[in-house]
């Protein structure tokens, strides 16, 4: 995400910072994980069904030319999230995003200082201390990069409750009894319901871990996809055309080359299934806003969606 997008968020969130709470905007920030911008129906991918993301797209603005700055390590998620939170570039954040320095003010931290309630559910890929600087409330928190295959993946997420003291290192995670996306949507919907009628403005950060793998188990909701009906990417090849120097990184060996057309279609079917299931849960969060008459304007940018209104 580029700094211009972050500036837009910050301006929208803190319009009238010197004004009363009743004049400030609520902000809902939805982030998904490993979501290709060309895997959205409204942006031209006919094979995949994303009605709720399509709705956000239809009501707002899409930034289709935003790119991550990259990473020092193998995972893009960790530095990308630190860049989103701080508005800093790749070489300005600390430890590839694993730690967010107290010198680097985060968007929710800034808003919290302006009197906002700041809430989080889902993935936090940085340190514990920065989490509690940013958020005054949270539920169903996932500290980590991805739900491990050996622990059941998304079907049995290891989560934590909010600790006002921030002593998460001595907490034992609990095992969620629902698919990860549903656990995060449950927490978000509950927060929005509790916020109805509260004149204190809020910033709610909902960080889904889908459609990042593992994709070994799908929930009952969403849309199943038949691999035989899916179109192959136009750049499909059984192997890379040349050695790019990154032929043995994790994503390259999850499905080893050579990759048959049938194998690629099966992976696409699983990936689109994860997209549809998280789209379903995004729909629940949108509906909660509608029910509480908190819906005004939606904007969408790659993996980012948020809504705002004046209280």
Short mmCIF file of N, CA, C and O in Angstrom, two decimals, residues 132-195:
data_model
loop_
_atom_site.label_atom_id
_atom_site.label_comp_id
_atom_site.label_asym_id
_atom_site.label_seq_id
_atom_site.Cartn_x
_atom_site.Cartn_y
_atom_site.Cartn_z
N UNK A 132 -0.57 -3.36 21.73
CA UNK A 132 -1.32 -2.67 22.77
C UNK A 132 -1.12 -1.15 22.74
O UNK A 132 -1.91 -0.41 23.31
N UNK A 133 -0.08 -0.66 22.07
CA UNK A 133 0.00 0.78 21.83
C UNK A 133 -1.08 1.20 20.84
O UNK A 133 -1.65 2.29 20.94
N UNK A 134 -1.37 0.32 19.89
CA UNK A 134 -2.31 0.67 18.82
C UNK A 134 -3.77 0.49 19.24
O UNK A 134 -4.62 1.30 18.87
N UNK A 135 -4.06 -0.57 20.01
CA UNK A 135 -5.46 -0.94 20.20
C UNK A 135 -5.86 -0.95 21.67
O UNK A 135 -5.17 -1.50 22.53
N UNK A 136 -7.02 -0.36 21.92
CA UNK A 136 -7.58 -0.34 23.27
C UNK A 136 -8.53 -1.50 23.51
O UNK A 136 -8.87 -1.78 24.66
N UNK A 137 -8.95 -2.16 22.43
CA UNK A 137 -9.86 -3.30 22.52
C UNK A 137 -9.49 -4.30 21.43
O UNK A 137 -8.98 -3.91 20.37
N UNK A 138 -9.78 -5.57 21.67
CA UNK A 138 -9.53 -6.59 20.65
C UNK A 138 -10.20 -7.89 21.07
O UNK A 138 -10.56 -8.08 22.24
N UNK A 139 -10.35 -8.79 20.11
CA UNK A 139 -10.84 -10.13 20.39
C UNK A 139 -10.46 -11.04 19.23
O UNK A 139 -10.36 -10.59 18.09
N UNK A 140 -10.25 -12.32 19.55
CA UNK A 140 -9.84 -13.31 18.55
C UNK A 140 -8.63 -12.82 17.76
O UNK A 140 -8.66 -12.67 16.54
N UNK A 141 -7.55 -12.58 18.50
CA UNK A 141 -6.31 -12.06 17.91
C UNK A 141 -5.45 -13.24 17.45
O UNK A 141 -5.30 -14.23 18.16
N UNK A 142 -4.87 -13.10 16.26
CA UNK A 142 -3.92 -14.10 15.78
C UNK A 142 -2.55 -13.45 15.67
O UNK A 142 -2.32 -12.60 14.80
N UNK A 143 -1.64 -13.85 16.53
CA UNK A 143 -0.26 -13.37 16.46
C UNK A 143 0.56 -14.38 15.65
O UNK A 143 0.83 -15.49 16.10
N UNK A 144 0.93 -14.02 14.44
CA UNK A 144 1.72 -14.93 13.63
C UNK A 144 1.58 -14.65 12.16
O UNK A 144 0.93 -13.69 11.74
N UNK A 145 2.21 -15.51 11.35
CA UNK A 145 2.20 -15.34 9.92
C UNK A 145 1.09 -16.09 9.21
O UNK A 145 0.33 -15.53 8.43
N UNK A 146 0.99 -17.41 9.48
CA UNK A 146 -0.04 -18.23 8.85
C UNK A 146 -0.44 -19.33 9.82
O UNK A 146 0.32 -19.72 10.70
N UNK A 147 -1.66 -19.82 9.67
CA UNK A 147 -2.13 -20.92 10.50
C UNK A 147 -1.43 -22.20 10.05
O UNK A 147 -1.59 -22.62 8.89
N UNK A 148 -0.66 -22.86 10.91
CA UNK A 148 0.16 -24.00 10.47
C UNK A 148 -0.67 -25.19 9.98
O UNK A 148 -1.73 -25.49 10.53
N UNK A 149 -0.17 -25.85 8.95
CA UNK A 149 -0.82 -27.06 8.44
C UNK A 149 -0.98 -28.09 9.54
O UNK A 149 -2.02 -28.73 9.67
N UNK A 150 0.09 -28.28 10.32
CA UNK A 150 0.09 -29.35 11.32
C UNK A 150 -0.89 -29.11 12.45
O UNK A 150 -1.23 -30.04 13.20
N UNK A 151 -1.37 -27.86 12.61
CA UNK A 151 -2.35 -27.54 13.65
C UNK A 151 -3.77 -27.47 13.11
O UNK A 151 -4.68 -27.01 13.81
N UNK A 152 -3.98 -27.90 11.88
CA UNK A 152 -5.33 -27.87 11.31
C UNK A 152 -5.63 -26.65 10.47
O UNK A 152 -6.75 -26.50 9.99
N UNK A 153 -4.65 -25.77 10.31
CA UNK A 153 -4.84 -24.62 9.44
C UNK A 153 -5.93 -23.68 9.95
O UNK A 153 -6.09 -23.45 11.16
N UNK A 154 -6.71 -23.14 9.02
CA UNK A 154 -7.76 -22.18 9.34
C UNK A 154 -8.90 -22.82 10.14
O UNK A 154 -9.66 -22.09 10.79
N UNK A 155 -9.04 -24.13 10.07
CA UNK A 155 -10.17 -24.80 10.71
C UNK A 155 -10.07 -24.78 12.23
O UNK A 155 -11.09 -24.83 12.92
N UNK A 156 -8.85 -24.72 12.76
CA UNK A 156 -8.66 -24.70 14.22
C UNK A 156 -7.62 -23.62 14.57
O UNK A 156 -6.51 -23.94 15.01
N UNK A 157 -7.95 -22.35 14.38
CA UNK A 157 -6.98 -21.28 14.61
C UNK A 157 -6.61 -21.15 16.08
O UNK A 157 -7.44 -21.33 16.97
N UNK A 158 -5.35 -20.85 16.34
CA UNK A 158 -4.86 -20.59 17.70
C UNK A 158 -4.90 -19.08 17.93
O UNK A 158 -4.13 -18.33 17.34
N UNK A 159 -5.80 -18.66 18.82
CA UNK A 159 -6.09 -17.24 18.99
C UNK A 159 -5.88 -16.80 20.44
O UNK A 159 -5.69 -17.63 21.33
N UNK A 160 -5.94 -15.49 20.64
CA UNK A 160 -5.80 -14.94 21.99
C UNK A 160 -6.88 -13.89 22.24
O UNK A 160 -7.38 -13.25 21.31
N UNK A 161 -7.22 -13.74 23.52
CA UNK A 161 -8.08 -12.65 23.96
C UNK A 161 -7.23 -11.41 24.22
O UNK A 161 -6.01 -11.51 24.40
N UNK A 162 -7.87 -10.28 24.28
CA UNK A 162 -7.15 -9.02 24.56
C UNK A 162 -6.68 -9.00 26.00
O UNK A 162 -7.41 -9.36 26.93
N UNK A 163 -5.45 -8.59 26.21
CA UNK A 163 -4.87 -8.44 27.54
C UNK A 163 -4.51 -6.97 27.73
O UNK A 163 -3.59 -6.47 27.06
N UNK A 164 -5.22 -6.24 28.59
CA UNK A 164 -4.92 -4.81 28.78
C UNK A 164 -3.47 -4.56 29.18
O UNK A 164 -2.92 -3.49 28.90
N UNK A 165 -2.82 -5.54 29.83
CA UNK A 165 -1.43 -5.38 30.26
C UNK A 165 -0.45 -5.75 29.15
O UNK A 165 0.76 -5.50 29.27
N UNK A 166 -0.94 -6.36 28.08
CA UNK A 166 -0.07 -6.72 26.96
C UNK A 166 0.86 -7.89 27.23
O UNK A 166 1.86 -8.07 26.53
N UNK A 167 0.53 -8.73 28.21
CA UNK A 167 1.40 -9.84 28.59
C UNK A 167 1.07 -11.10 27.79
O UNK A 167 0.79 -12.16 28.34
N UNK A 168 1.11 -11.01 26.47
CA UNK A 168 0.70 -12.12 25.62
C UNK A 168 1.70 -13.27 25.61
O UNK A 168 1.33 -14.42 25.37
N UNK A 169 2.97 -12.97 25.87
CA UNK A 169 3.98 -14.03 25.82
C UNK A 169 3.75 -15.08 26.90
O UNK A 169 4.23 -16.22 26.77
N UNK A 170 3.04 -14.73 27.95
CA UNK A 170 2.75 -15.69 29.01
C UNK A 170 1.33 -16.25 28.92
O UNK A 170 0.87 -16.96 29.82
N UNK A 171 0.62 -15.91 27.83
CA UNK A 171 -0.72 -16.45 27.61
C UNK A 171 -0.64 -17.73 26.79
O UNK A 171 0.23 -17.89 25.94
N UNK A 172 -1.58 -18.62 27.04
CA UNK A 172 -1.72 -19.82 26.24
C UNK A 172 -2.83 -19.58 25.21
O UNK A 172 -3.97 -19.31 25.60
N UNK A 173 -2.55 -19.67 23.92
CA UNK A 173 -3.61 -19.47 22.93
C UNK A 173 -4.74 -20.49 23.10
O UNK A 173 -4.51 -21.62 23.53
N UNK A 174 -5.95 -20.06 22.77
CA UNK A 174 -7.07 -20.99 22.76
C UNK A 174 -7.35 -21.41 21.32
O UNK A 174 -6.99 -20.70 20.37
N UNK A 175 -7.98 -22.56 21.15
CA UNK A 175 -8.29 -23.08 19.82
C UNK A 175 -9.68 -22.64 19.42
O UNK A 175 -10.67 -22.94 20.10
N UNK A 176 -9.77 -21.89 18.34
CA UNK A 176 -11.06 -21.44 17.87
C UNK A 176 -11.94 -22.59 17.42
O UNK A 176 -11.46 -23.55 16.81
N UNK A 177 -13.22 -22.50 17.69
CA UNK A 177 -14.15 -23.58 17.35
C UNK A 177 -14.83 -23.36 16.00
O UNK A 177 -15.73 -24.11 15.62
N UNK A 178 -14.39 -22.31 15.26
CA UNK A 178 -14.93 -22.04 13.93
C UNK A 178 -13.77 -21.74 12.99
O UNK A 178 -12.63 -21.54 13.42
N UNK A 179 -14.06 -21.69 11.69
CA UNK A 179 -13.06 -21.32 10.70
C UNK A 179 -12.55 -19.91 11.02
O UNK A 179 -13.28 -19.07 11.54
N UNK A 180 -11.29 -19.65 10.72
CA UNK A 180 -10.67 -18.39 11.13
C UNK A 180 -11.47 -17.17 10.70
O UNK A 180 -11.70 -16.25 11.50
N UNK A 181 -11.92 -17.13 9.45
CA UNK A 181 -12.64 -15.96 8.95
C UNK A 181 -13.92 -15.71 9.74
O UNK A 181 -14.29 -14.56 10.01
N UNK A 182 -14.58 -16.78 10.12
CA UNK A 182 -15.81 -16.64 10.89
C UNK A 182 -15.52 -16.13 12.30
O UNK A 182 -16.27 -15.31 12.85
N UNK A 183 -14.42 -16.58 12.89
CA UNK A 183 -14.04 -16.10 14.22
C UNK A 183 -13.77 -14.59 14.18
O UNK A 183 -14.19 -13.85 15.08
N UNK A 184 -13.09 -14.13 13.15
CA UNK A 184 -12.78 -12.71 13.06
C UNK A 184 -14.03 -11.88 12.76
O UNK A 184 -14.22 -10.81 13.33
N UNK A 185 -14.89 -12.38 11.88
CA UNK A 185 -16.13 -11.67 11.58
C UNK A 185 -17.03 -11.62 12.81
O UNK A 185 -17.68 -10.60 13.07
N UNK A 186 -17.08 -12.71 13.58
CA UNK A 186 -17.86 -12.71 14.81
C UNK A 186 -17.42 -11.59 15.74
O UNK A 186 -18.24 -10.85 16.29
N UNK A 187 -16.11 -11.45 15.92
CA UNK A 187 -15.58 -10.42 16.81
C UNK A 187 -15.88 -9.02 16.28
O UNK A 187 -16.23 -8.11 17.04
N UNK A 188 -15.75 -8.84 14.97
CA UNK A 188 -16.02 -7.54 14.36
C UNK A 188 -17.49 -7.16 14.49
O UNK A 188 -17.84 -6.03 14.84
N UNK A 189 -18.37 -8.11 14.19
CA UNK A 189 -19.81 -7.85 14.27
C UNK A 189 -20.20 -7.52 15.70
O UNK A 189 -20.98 -6.59 15.96
N UNK A 190 -19.66 -8.26 16.66
CA UNK A 190 -19.96 -7.98 18.06
C UNK A 190 -19.50 -6.58 18.45
O UNK A 190 -20.22 -5.85 19.15
N UNK A 191 -18.32 -6.19 18.00
CA UNK A 191 -17.82 -4.84 18.32
C UNK A 191 -18.74 -3.78 17.72
O UNK A 191 -19.08 -2.79 18.38
N UNK A 192 -19.14 -3.96 16.46
CA UNK A 192 -20.00 -2.98 15.81
C UNK A 192 -21.36 -2.88 16.50
O UNK A 192 -21.92 -1.78 16.64
N UNK A 193 -21.88 -4.00 16.95
CA UNK A 193 -23.16 -3.97 17.67
C UNK A 193 -23.02 -3.23 18.99
O UNK A 193 -23.90 -2.46 19.38
N UNK A 194 -21.91 -3.47 19.68
CA UNK A 194 -21.69 -2.80 20.96
C UNK A 194 -21.44 -1.31 20.78
O UNK A 194 -21.65 -0.52 21.70
N UNK A 195 -20.97 -0.93 19.59
CA UNK A 195 -20.65 0.47 19.33
C UNK A 195 -21.86 1.29 18.92
O UNK A 195 -21.78 2.53 18.90
#
